[in-house]
Short mmCIF file of C-alpha atoms and ligand atoms in Angstrom, two decimals:
data_model
loop_
_atom_site.label_atom_id
_atom_site.label_comp_id
_atom_site.label_asym_id
_atom_site.label_seq_id
_atom_site.Cartn_x
_atom_site.Cartn_y
_atom_site.Cartn_z
CA UNK D 168 -20.77 -14.86 -27.32
CA UNK D 169 -20.90 -18.56 -26.83
CA UNK D 170 -20.23 -20.00 -23.40
CA UNK D 171 -16.95 -21.51 -24.59
CA UNK D 172 -15.37 -17.97 -25.12
CA UNK D 173 -16.03 -17.36 -21.15
CA UNK D 174 -13.11 -19.76 -20.12
CA UNK D 175 -10.77 -17.80 -22.45
CA UNK D 176 -11.21 -14.56 -20.47
CA UNK D 177 -7.93 -13.66 -18.59
CA UNK D 178 -7.15 -10.90 -16.02
CA UNK D 179 -6.21 -7.83 -18.29
CA UNK D 180 -2.49 -7.22 -18.91
CA UNK D 181 -0.69 -5.80 -16.13
CA UNK D 182 -3.29 -6.97 -13.36
CA UNK D 183 -3.40 -10.30 -11.24
CA UNK D 184 -6.03 -12.01 -9.03
CA UNK D 185 -5.56 -12.56 -5.61
CA UNK D 186 -6.48 -15.54 -4.25
CA UNK D 187 -6.50 -18.03 -1.26
CA UNK D 188 -4.21 -18.50 0.43
CA UNK D 189 -1.88 -16.01 -0.57
CA UNK D 190 -4.69 -13.37 -0.47
CA UNK D 191 -4.63 -13.90 3.42
CA UNK D 192 -0.99 -12.63 3.28
CA UNK D 193 -2.22 -9.37 1.55
CA UNK D 194 -5.23 -8.49 3.92
CA UNK D 195 -2.23 -9.02 6.84
CA UNK D 196 0.03 -6.72 5.25
CA UNK D 197 -2.51 -4.02 4.71
CA UNK D 198 -3.59 -4.32 8.23
CA UNK D 199 0.18 -4.34 9.55
CA UNK D 200 0.79 -1.16 7.38
CA UNK D 201 -2.23 0.64 8.66
CA UNK D 202 -1.90 -0.23 12.44
CA UNK D 203 0.95 1.79 13.15
CA UNK D 204 -1.03 4.99 11.48
CA UNK D 205 -4.07 4.11 13.49
CA UNK D 206 -2.40 3.96 16.75
CA UNK D 207 -0.92 7.49 16.02
CA UNK D 208 -4.31 9.25 15.57
CA UNK D 209 -5.09 8.81 11.89
CA UNK D 210 -8.65 8.00 10.81
CA UNK D 211 -9.90 5.96 7.97
CA UNK D 212 -10.88 7.76 4.69
CA UNK D 213 -12.28 6.17 1.78
CA UNK D 214 -12.70 8.05 -1.43
CA UNK D 215 -14.08 6.94 -4.78
CA UNK D 216 -11.90 4.80 -7.24
CA UNK D 217 -12.23 7.77 -9.99
CA UNK D 218 -12.07 11.49 -9.67
CA UNK D 219 -12.50 14.75 -12.02
CA UNK D 220 -9.10 14.39 -14.42
CA UNK D 221 -8.29 17.76 -13.63
CA UNK D 222 -7.49 17.00 -10.02
CA UNK D 223 -4.95 14.83 -11.03
CA UNK D 224 -3.40 17.13 -13.77
CA UNK D 225 -3.39 20.16 -11.53
CA UNK D 226 -2.56 18.04 -8.49
CA UNK D 227 0.07 15.40 -9.52
CA UNK D 228 1.39 18.02 -12.27
CA UNK D 229 0.98 18.15 -15.87
CA UNK D 230 4.25 17.35 -16.93
CA UNK D 231 4.73 14.17 -14.90
CA UNK D 232 4.52 10.50 -16.53
CA UNK D 233 1.47 9.81 -14.33
CA UNK D 234 -0.55 12.37 -15.75
CA UNK D 235 0.80 12.60 -19.31
CA UNK D 236 1.10 8.70 -19.98
CA UNK D 237 -0.35 6.48 -17.16
CA UNK D 238 -3.70 7.95 -16.53
CA UNK D 239 -6.58 5.68 -17.38
CA UNK D 240 -9.24 8.38 -18.46
CA UNK D 241 -12.56 8.16 -19.56
CA UNK D 242 -15.56 10.49 -20.89
CA UNK D 243 -18.84 9.55 -19.11
CA UNK D 244 -22.17 9.31 -20.92
CA UNK D 245 -22.80 12.83 -19.17
CA UNK D 246 -19.57 14.29 -20.70
CA UNK D 247 -17.64 14.36 -17.42
CA UNK D 248 -13.77 13.82 -17.82
CA UNK D 249 -13.06 11.24 -15.17
CA UNK D 250 -9.60 9.37 -14.45
CA UNK D 251 -9.10 5.99 -12.25
CA UNK D 252 -7.02 7.33 -9.14
CA UNK D 253 -3.46 6.76 -10.22
CA UNK D 254 -2.69 7.94 -6.64
CA UNK D 255 -4.20 8.62 -2.89
CA UNK D 256 -3.15 12.13 -1.98
CA UNK D 257 -4.98 14.34 -4.32
CA UNK D 258 -8.09 12.51 -3.65
CA UNK D 259 -7.61 12.47 0.05
CA UNK D 260 -6.75 16.14 0.11
CA UNK D 261 -9.90 16.90 -2.20
CA UNK D 262 -12.19 14.94 0.28
CA UNK D 263 -10.95 16.80 3.38
CA UNK D 264 -11.37 20.10 1.54
CA UNK D 265 -14.75 19.21 0.47
CA UNK D 266 -15.79 18.22 3.89
CA UNK D 267 -14.15 21.38 5.55
CA UNK D 268 -12.06 18.96 7.81
CA UNK D 269 -9.43 21.36 8.09
CA UNK D 270 -12.02 24.08 9.36
CA UNK D 271 -13.01 21.94 12.21
CA UNK D 272 -10.28 23.41 14.55
CA UNK D 273 -8.25 20.11 14.95
CA UNK D 274 -5.05 20.37 12.73
CA UNK D 275 -3.63 18.25 11.35
CA UNK D 276 -6.03 16.26 9.98
CA UNK D 277 -4.87 12.76 9.98
CA UNK D 278 -6.12 10.31 7.58
CA UNK D 279 -5.05 6.81 6.55
CA UNK D 280 -6.49 4.92 3.37
CA UNK D 281 -6.24 1.49 1.56
CA UNK D 282 -7.20 0.83 -1.94
CA UNK D 283 -6.52 -0.09 -5.46
CA UNK D 284 -4.66 2.23 -8.00
CA UNK D 285 -4.34 2.35 -11.67
CA UNK D 286 -1.41 3.51 -13.79
CA UNK D 287 -0.90 2.45 -17.63
CA UNK D 288 2.60 1.42 -17.02
CA UNK D 289 4.74 -0.88 -18.77
CA UNK D 290 4.00 -4.28 -16.94
CA UNK D 291 7.13 -5.92 -15.30
CA UNK D 292 7.84 -7.72 -12.03
CA UNK D 293 6.57 -5.34 -9.28
CA UNK D 294 5.19 -2.94 -11.73
CA UNK D 295 1.47 -3.59 -12.28
CA UNK D 296 -1.51 -1.59 -13.71
CA UNK D 297 -3.61 -2.26 -10.88
CA UNK D 298 -1.96 -2.18 -7.48
CA UNK D 299 -2.72 -1.69 -3.75
CA UNK D 300 -1.65 1.16 -1.47
CA UNK D 301 -1.88 1.71 1.99
CA UNK D 302 -1.42 5.59 2.66
CA UNK D 303 -1.26 8.10 5.55
CA UNK D 304 -1.67 12.10 5.33
CA UNK D 305 -1.45 14.67 8.03
CA UNK D 306 -2.96 17.80 6.46
CA UNK D 307 -2.96 21.42 7.79
CA UNK D 308 0.46 21.67 9.89
CA UNK D 309 3.81 22.45 9.21
CA UNK D 310 6.01 20.74 11.83
CA UNK D 311 9.10 18.77 11.36
CA UNK D 312 7.84 16.38 13.89
CA UNK D 313 4.89 15.35 11.66
CA UNK D 314 7.46 14.62 8.81
CA UNK D 315 9.45 12.44 11.28
CA UNK D 316 6.56 10.94 12.79
CA UNK D 317 5.39 9.58 9.08
CA UNK D 318 8.54 8.16 8.50
CA UNK D 319 8.75 6.35 11.80
CA UNK D 320 5.25 5.06 11.29
CA UNK D 321 6.16 3.57 7.62
CA UNK D 322 9.38 2.08 9.13
CA UNK D 323 7.31 0.39 12.14
CA UNK D 324 4.92 -1.01 9.88
CA UNK D 325 7.53 -2.68 7.78
CA UNK D 326 9.27 -3.87 11.13
CA UNK D 327 6.14 -5.11 12.42
CA UNK D 328 5.89 -7.72 9.34
CA UNK D 329 9.41 -8.78 10.15
CA UNK D 330 11.03 -7.05 7.14
CA UNK D 331 14.74 -6.05 7.91
CA UNK D 332 16.11 -5.28 4.48
CA UNK D 333 14.45 -1.97 3.76
CA UNK D 334 16.38 1.35 3.40
CA UNK D 335 15.05 5.00 3.92
CA UNK D 336 16.16 7.52 1.51
CA UNK D 337 15.82 11.06 2.59
CA UNK D 338 15.98 14.57 0.81
CA UNK D 339 14.63 18.02 1.03
CA UNK D 340 13.53 19.80 -2.17
CA UNK D 341 13.57 23.11 -0.58
CA UNK D 342 10.52 25.53 -0.53
CA UNK D 343 9.00 28.57 -2.53
CA UNK D 344 12.02 30.55 -1.26
CA UNK D 345 15.17 28.32 -2.40
CA UNK D 346 13.80 26.23 -5.08
CA UNK D 347 13.63 28.55 -8.03
CA UNK D 348 17.15 29.46 -7.73
CA UNK D 349 18.14 25.98 -7.55
CA UNK D 350 15.71 25.00 -10.36
CA UNK D 351 17.41 27.66 -12.74
CA UNK D 352 20.97 26.58 -11.62
CA UNK D 353 19.82 22.97 -12.60
CA UNK D 354 18.45 24.36 -16.03
CA UNK D 355 21.63 26.06 -16.82
CA UNK D 356 23.47 22.88 -16.30
CA UNK D 357 21.24 20.62 -17.94
CA UNK D 358 20.82 22.79 -21.14
CA UNK D 359 24.50 22.27 -21.55
CA UNK D 360 24.12 18.06 -22.03
CA UNK D 361 23.51 16.20 -24.78
CA UNK D 362 19.90 15.06 -24.41
CA UNK D 363 16.71 14.14 -26.65
CA UNK D 364 14.10 16.43 -27.50
CA UNK D 365 11.65 14.89 -24.71
CA UNK D 366 14.09 15.46 -22.23
CA UNK D 367 15.08 18.91 -23.31
CA UNK D 368 11.38 19.95 -22.93
CA UNK D 369 11.22 18.55 -19.70
CA UNK D 370 14.35 20.75 -18.51
CA UNK D 371 12.02 23.67 -19.09
CA UNK D 372 8.87 22.23 -17.45
CA UNK D 373 10.30 20.58 -14.89
CA UNK D 374 13.87 20.20 -14.58
CA UNK D 375 14.00 18.23 -11.25
CA UNK D 376 12.51 15.25 -12.91
CA UNK D 377 15.49 14.83 -15.26
CA UNK D 378 17.53 13.89 -12.17
CA UNK D 379 15.14 10.87 -12.02
CA UNK D 380 15.51 9.56 -15.54
CA UNK D 381 16.70 6.15 -15.16
CA UNK D 382 18.37 5.72 -18.50
CA UNK D 383 22.32 5.20 -18.31
CA UNK D 384 23.04 7.71 -21.00
CA UNK D 385 21.17 10.33 -19.10
CA UNK D 386 22.68 9.45 -15.66
CA UNK D 387 26.18 9.43 -17.19
CA UNK D 388 25.99 13.20 -17.84
CA UNK D 389 24.61 13.98 -14.34
CA UNK D 390 27.51 13.27 -12.33
CA UNK D 391 28.11 17.10 -11.82
CA UNK D 392 24.79 18.33 -11.76
CA UNK D 393 23.97 20.99 -8.88
CA UNK D 394 22.50 19.30 -5.88
CA UNK D 395 19.42 20.73 -3.94
CA UNK D 396 21.17 20.42 -0.73
CA UNK D 397 23.63 22.95 -1.67
CA UNK D 398 20.98 25.28 -2.42
CA UNK D 399 18.78 25.24 0.49
CA UNK D 400 17.40 28.37 2.26
CA UNK D 401 18.46 28.42 5.99
CA UNK D 402 14.88 27.83 7.16
CA UNK D 403 14.66 24.68 4.72
CA UNK D 404 17.97 23.60 6.19
CA UNK D 405 16.96 24.10 9.83
CA UNK D 406 13.96 22.07 9.02
CA UNK D 407 15.49 19.34 7.25
CA UNK D 408 18.09 18.95 10.10
CA UNK D 409 15.38 18.53 12.72
CA UNK D 410 13.61 15.82 10.76
CA UNK D 411 17.05 14.42 10.78
CA UNK D 412 17.71 14.37 14.38
CA UNK D 413 14.44 12.94 15.10
CA UNK D 414 14.49 9.98 13.12
CA UNK D 415 18.14 9.68 14.56
CA UNK D 416 16.54 9.97 17.85
CA UNK D 417 13.95 7.44 17.21
CA UNK D 418 16.51 4.77 16.05
CA UNK D 419 15.54 4.90 12.07
CA UNK D 420 18.45 4.95 9.97
CA UNK D 421 18.12 6.94 6.98
CA UNK D 422 20.42 7.84 3.79
CA UNK D 423 20.67 11.12 2.53
CA UNK D 424 19.70 11.43 -1.18
CA UNK D 425 20.19 14.73 -2.76
CA UNK D 426 18.89 13.18 -6.03
CA UNK D 427 15.73 11.95 -4.77
CA UNK D 428 12.83 13.90 -6.36
CA UNK D 429 10.22 11.58 -6.82
CA UNK D 430 7.59 11.43 -9.71
CA UNK D 431 4.98 13.90 -8.64
CA UNK D 432 5.06 17.60 -8.57
CA UNK D 433 3.51 18.62 -5.62
CA UNK D 434 6.37 17.75 -3.09
CA UNK D 435 8.22 20.44 -1.08
CA UNK D 436 11.12 20.17 1.56
CA UNK D 437 10.96 16.62 3.13
CA UNK D 438 10.77 13.72 0.39
CA UNK D 439 11.51 10.01 1.34
CA UNK D 440 11.33 6.86 -0.23
CA UNK D 441 11.43 3.16 1.43
CA UNK D 442 13.45 0.76 -1.01
CA UNK D 443 14.26 -2.73 -0.90
CA UNK D 444 17.13 -4.41 -2.82
CA UNK D 445 15.53 -7.70 -2.92
CA UNK D 446 13.16 -6.38 -5.89
CA UNK D 447 15.29 -5.67 -8.97
CA UNK D 448 14.42 -2.45 -10.68
CA UNK D 449 11.12 -1.69 -9.02
CA UNK D 450 12.87 -1.24 -5.64
CA UNK D 451 10.31 1.40 -4.05
CA UNK D 452 8.11 -0.31 -1.64
CA UNK D 453 6.75 3.18 -0.50
CA UNK D 454 7.41 6.80 -0.45
CA UNK D 455 6.14 10.13 0.07
CA UNK D 456 6.89 13.75 1.62
CA UNK D 457 5.75 17.06 2.44
CA UNK D 458 3.47 18.69 -0.02
CA UNK D 459 2.57 22.42 1.20
CA UNK D 460 1.27 23.54 -1.99
CA UNK D 461 -0.81 20.95 -3.07
CA UNK D 462 -3.96 22.37 -1.53
CA UNK D 463 -3.47 25.68 -3.08
CA UNK D 464 -3.03 24.03 -6.58
CA UNK D 465 -6.14 22.15 -6.18
CA UNK D 466 -8.10 25.51 -5.25
CA UNK D 467 -7.77 25.10 -1.71
CA UNK D 468 -6.33 27.40 1.21
CA UNK D 469 -2.94 27.08 2.14
CA UNK D 470 -2.63 23.76 3.94
CA UNK D 471 0.95 22.34 4.67
CA UNK D 472 0.78 18.86 4.64
CA UNK D 473 2.78 15.62 4.58
CA UNK D 474 2.01 11.85 3.98
CA UNK D 475 3.41 8.51 2.33
CA UNK D 476 1.80 5.82 0.35
CA UNK D 477 3.15 2.24 0.73
CA UNK D 478 2.71 -0.26 -2.17
CA UNK D 479 1.30 -3.35 -0.73
CA UNK D 480 2.18 -5.49 -3.73
CA UNK D 481 5.74 -4.64 -3.45
CA UNK D 482 5.79 -5.08 0.34
CA UNK D 483 4.50 -8.81 -0.37
CA UNK D 484 7.45 -9.22 -2.71
CA UNK D 485 9.88 -7.81 -0.53
CA UNK D 486 8.51 -10.38 2.24
CA UNK D 487 9.06 -13.07 0.02
CA UNK D 488 12.48 -11.70 -1.25
CA UNK D 489 13.62 -12.20 2.63
CA UNK D 490 11.89 -15.23 3.22
CA UNK D 491 9.42 -14.02 5.68
CA UNK D 492 6.52 -16.32 6.50
CA UNK D 493 4.09 -14.12 8.39
CA UNK D 494 2.51 -16.48 11.32
CA UNK D 495 -1.21 -16.11 10.14
CA UNK D 496 -3.80 -17.65 12.29
CA UNK D 497 -5.44 -20.63 10.45
CA UNK D 498 -8.75 -19.51 8.84
CA UNK D 499 -10.53 -22.65 10.34
CA UNK D 500 -10.31 -24.02 13.99
CA UNK D 501 -12.89 -26.59 13.84
CA UNK D 502 -13.61 -29.15 10.84
CA UNK D 503 -16.91 -31.08 11.04
CA UNK D 504 -16.86 -34.54 9.58
CA UNK D 505 -20.37 -36.15 9.68
CA UNK D 506 -21.07 -39.95 8.59
CA UNK D 507 -24.42 -40.26 7.48
CA UNK D 508 -27.59 -38.10 7.21
CA UNK D 509 -28.44 -37.71 10.77
CA UNK D 510 -24.86 -36.83 11.56
CA UNK D 511 -24.97 -34.02 8.78
CA UNK D 512 -27.92 -32.57 10.36
CA UNK D 513 -26.33 -32.58 14.07
CA UNK D 514 -23.16 -31.29 13.20
CA UNK D 515 -24.55 -28.63 10.77
CA UNK D 516 -26.00 -27.50 14.03
CA UNK D 517 -22.99 -27.41 15.89
CA UNK D 518 -20.89 -25.69 13.52
CA UNK D 519 -23.60 -22.86 13.43
CA UNK D 520 -23.48 -22.73 17.21
CA UNK D 521 -19.52 -22.51 17.08
CA UNK D 522 -19.38 -19.86 14.66
CA UNK D 523 -22.17 -17.99 16.66
CA UNK D 524 -19.71 -18.38 19.60
CA UNK D 525 -16.80 -17.08 17.40
CA UNK D 526 -15.34 -20.04 16.70
CA UNK D 527 -14.14 -20.54 12.85
CA UNK D 528 -15.52 -23.69 11.80
CA UNK D 529 -16.37 -25.49 8.71
CA UNK D 530 -18.02 -28.52 7.48
CA UNK D 531 -17.63 -31.42 4.96
CA UNK D 532 -20.31 -30.55 2.60
CA UNK D 533 -21.44 -32.47 -0.24
CA UNK D 534 -21.55 -36.03 1.46
CA UNK D 535 -17.79 -36.75 1.23
CA UNK D 536 -16.76 -40.16 2.62
CA UNK D 537 -14.77 -40.10 5.76
CA UNK D 538 -11.22 -40.62 3.96
CA UNK D 539 -11.88 -37.52 1.91
CA UNK D 540 -13.55 -35.36 4.70
CA UNK D 541 -10.53 -35.95 6.74
CA UNK D 542 -8.19 -34.77 4.07
CA UNK D 543 -10.10 -31.65 3.91
CA UNK D 544 -10.13 -31.28 7.53
CA UNK D 545 -6.43 -31.61 7.33
CA UNK D 546 -5.94 -29.29 4.49
CA UNK D 547 -8.12 -26.29 6.07
CA UNK D 548 -5.41 -26.11 8.89
CA UNK D 549 -8.00 -26.74 11.60
CA UNK D 550 -6.80 -27.74 14.96
CA UNK D 551 -9.74 -29.91 15.75
CA UNK D 552 -12.31 -32.40 13.86
CA UNK D 553 -15.50 -32.89 14.94
CA UNK D 554 -16.39 -36.63 13.90
CA UNK D 555 -19.90 -38.11 14.28
CA UNK D 556 -21.71 -41.21 12.89
CA UNK D 557 -24.81 -43.05 13.98
CA UNK D 558 -23.40 -44.80 16.84
CA UNK D 559 -22.23 -41.60 18.49
CA UNK D 560 -25.29 -39.93 17.80
CA UNK D 561 -27.22 -42.63 19.67
CA UNK D 562 -25.17 -41.85 22.63
CA UNK D 563 -25.78 -38.41 22.30
CA UNK D 564 -22.18 -37.51 21.62
CA UNK D 565 -19.77 -36.33 18.89
CA UNK D 566 -16.07 -37.21 18.92
CA UNK D 567 -13.61 -34.31 19.13
CA UNK D 568 -10.44 -35.07 17.59
CA UNK D 569 -7.32 -32.91 17.97
CA UNK D 570 -5.46 -33.03 14.63
CA UNK D 571 -2.23 -32.29 16.02
CA UNK D 572 -1.84 -34.74 18.68
CA UNK D 573 -4.21 -37.44 17.29
CA UNK D 574 -6.23 -37.83 20.74
CA UNK D 575 -9.70 -38.11 20.45
CA UNK D 576 -12.49 -38.00 23.04
CA UNK D 577 -16.50 -38.00 23.11
CA UNK D 578 -18.15 -34.80 23.71
CA UNK D 579 -21.73 -34.26 24.61
CA UNK D 580 -23.63 -32.83 21.67
CA UNK D 581 -25.04 -30.09 23.61
CA UNK D 582 -21.46 -29.31 25.08
CA UNK D 583 -19.53 -29.02 21.87
CA UNK D 584 -19.03 -25.02 22.02
CA UNK D 585 -17.84 -25.32 25.76
CA UNK D 586 -15.55 -28.15 25.17
CA UNK D 587 -14.07 -26.41 22.01
CA UNK D 588 -13.57 -23.12 23.91
CA UNK D 589 -11.99 -24.97 26.66
CA UNK D 590 -9.44 -26.78 24.58
CA UNK D 591 -8.72 -23.75 22.60
CA UNK D 592 -7.83 -21.48 25.30
P1 AMP S 499 4.32 6.55 -5.73
O1 AMP S 499 3.09 7.23 -5.37
O2 AMP S 499 4.51 6.48 -7.30
O3 AMP S 499 5.52 7.15 -5.10
O4 AMP S 499 4.19 5.15 -5.35
C1 AMP S 499 3.91 4.79 -3.99
C2 AMP S 499 4.16 3.31 -3.84
O5 AMP S 499 3.30 2.64 -4.78
C3 AMP S 499 5.85 2.79 -4.48
O6 AMP S 499 6.59 2.92 -3.67
C4 AMP S 499 5.36 1.53 -4.68
O7 AMP S 499 5.60 0.69 -3.82
C5 AMP S 499 3.65 1.49 -5.30
N1 AMP S 499 3.68 1.50 -6.68
C6 AMP S 499 3.51 2.61 -7.27
N2 AMP S 499 3.20 2.05 -8.77
C7 AMP S 499 3.07 0.74 -8.76
C8 AMP S 499 2.74 0.17 -9.75
N3 AMP S 499 2.52 0.30 -11.23
N4 AMP S 499 2.83 -1.14 -9.40
C9 AMP S 499 2.83 -1.84 -8.37
N5 AMP S 499 3.47 -0.84 -7.14
C10 AMP S 499 3.39 0.49 -7.30
#
């Protein structure tokens, strides 16, 4: 390859690079989404970016789009079938089971995570092939308060960012008791419709997913479809009622959506989705629910669990759609502007000391002239500039300039850290 080719490389289709200054927004959004979960006792978990294909085909479901069409799979040189992770829950549960966290006697096991996920989807605004999620899972306990806790935590995360236009859609998918009867009632209904071959097959494998079909030609025929809400058993009904009461008591408004099924097979009972109307067709900014059967599906014991994943990319888009500007602290507090070689050395030392004292400091590298260096200082967002030339150094001082007010005062070279800290406080 010639070097000329290198400049023609682009990020792969459906992906984008995060670069300053926007990247700072992403970091802040991830942090804000995770903070409520951390405060609620969720511990950080990190799992590999790839897993055995089978974990997802068994966990997420053989008939889902994620598994049949969207997984990035590969065969290693050693012959292992791996997939880049398309979602977080199956991996996190696998990790918890493998480490026997559920046997440590403290259920639920509460975990949060943050990372990259991969789906070979048709790219469009808000839908990427590489995207970022923050998630939270509460493993091993059946308690409507946990379902409510998770919805409240995600809502709190969006609110703390200043988002106001998000809505919570809520449904119950029933359990092993009541879902089978609903499933056959739905199948009977769907078999009578005018549907294509693929969709007919889906009726037999996973009829609930047909409700999620976005095509107008399908949706038009679903008006009279039986609803799970009319088929819930007494236990599921009571459970759902408790979740609703807890959300209402916490002041989290929700909308019942009896058609909400979500794209993964493992959900039981509570399912929810956070949507935002400013995003066009990719309106889901987060989602989750209860997955009481997943542990057994991937070879573990019965561990009723509930969790969510929030899409970081789409949360950033939602903030933009609402015109919310996050108040991010400036990356640099002090910017050093040296004039001459002696000043370069003196200010380089001062900058190192400032950084060691916890002050964010940067330096006009490359021997820039005064005008250029001051431009860089302003662009850095720094509150103060440290300016020094030969005459200052002869007097043992540097000039500390407040870039907001324009005021400037000499400060003894050996008192720079103290002077900056005093003024910042
Ligand atoms: P899901 O597991 O599909 O419910 O995804 C959880 C959240 O991740 C969604 O609500 C989206 O915000 C986000 N998400 C899922 N797929 C994508 C994608 N292809 N591009 C961007 N964000 C996504």
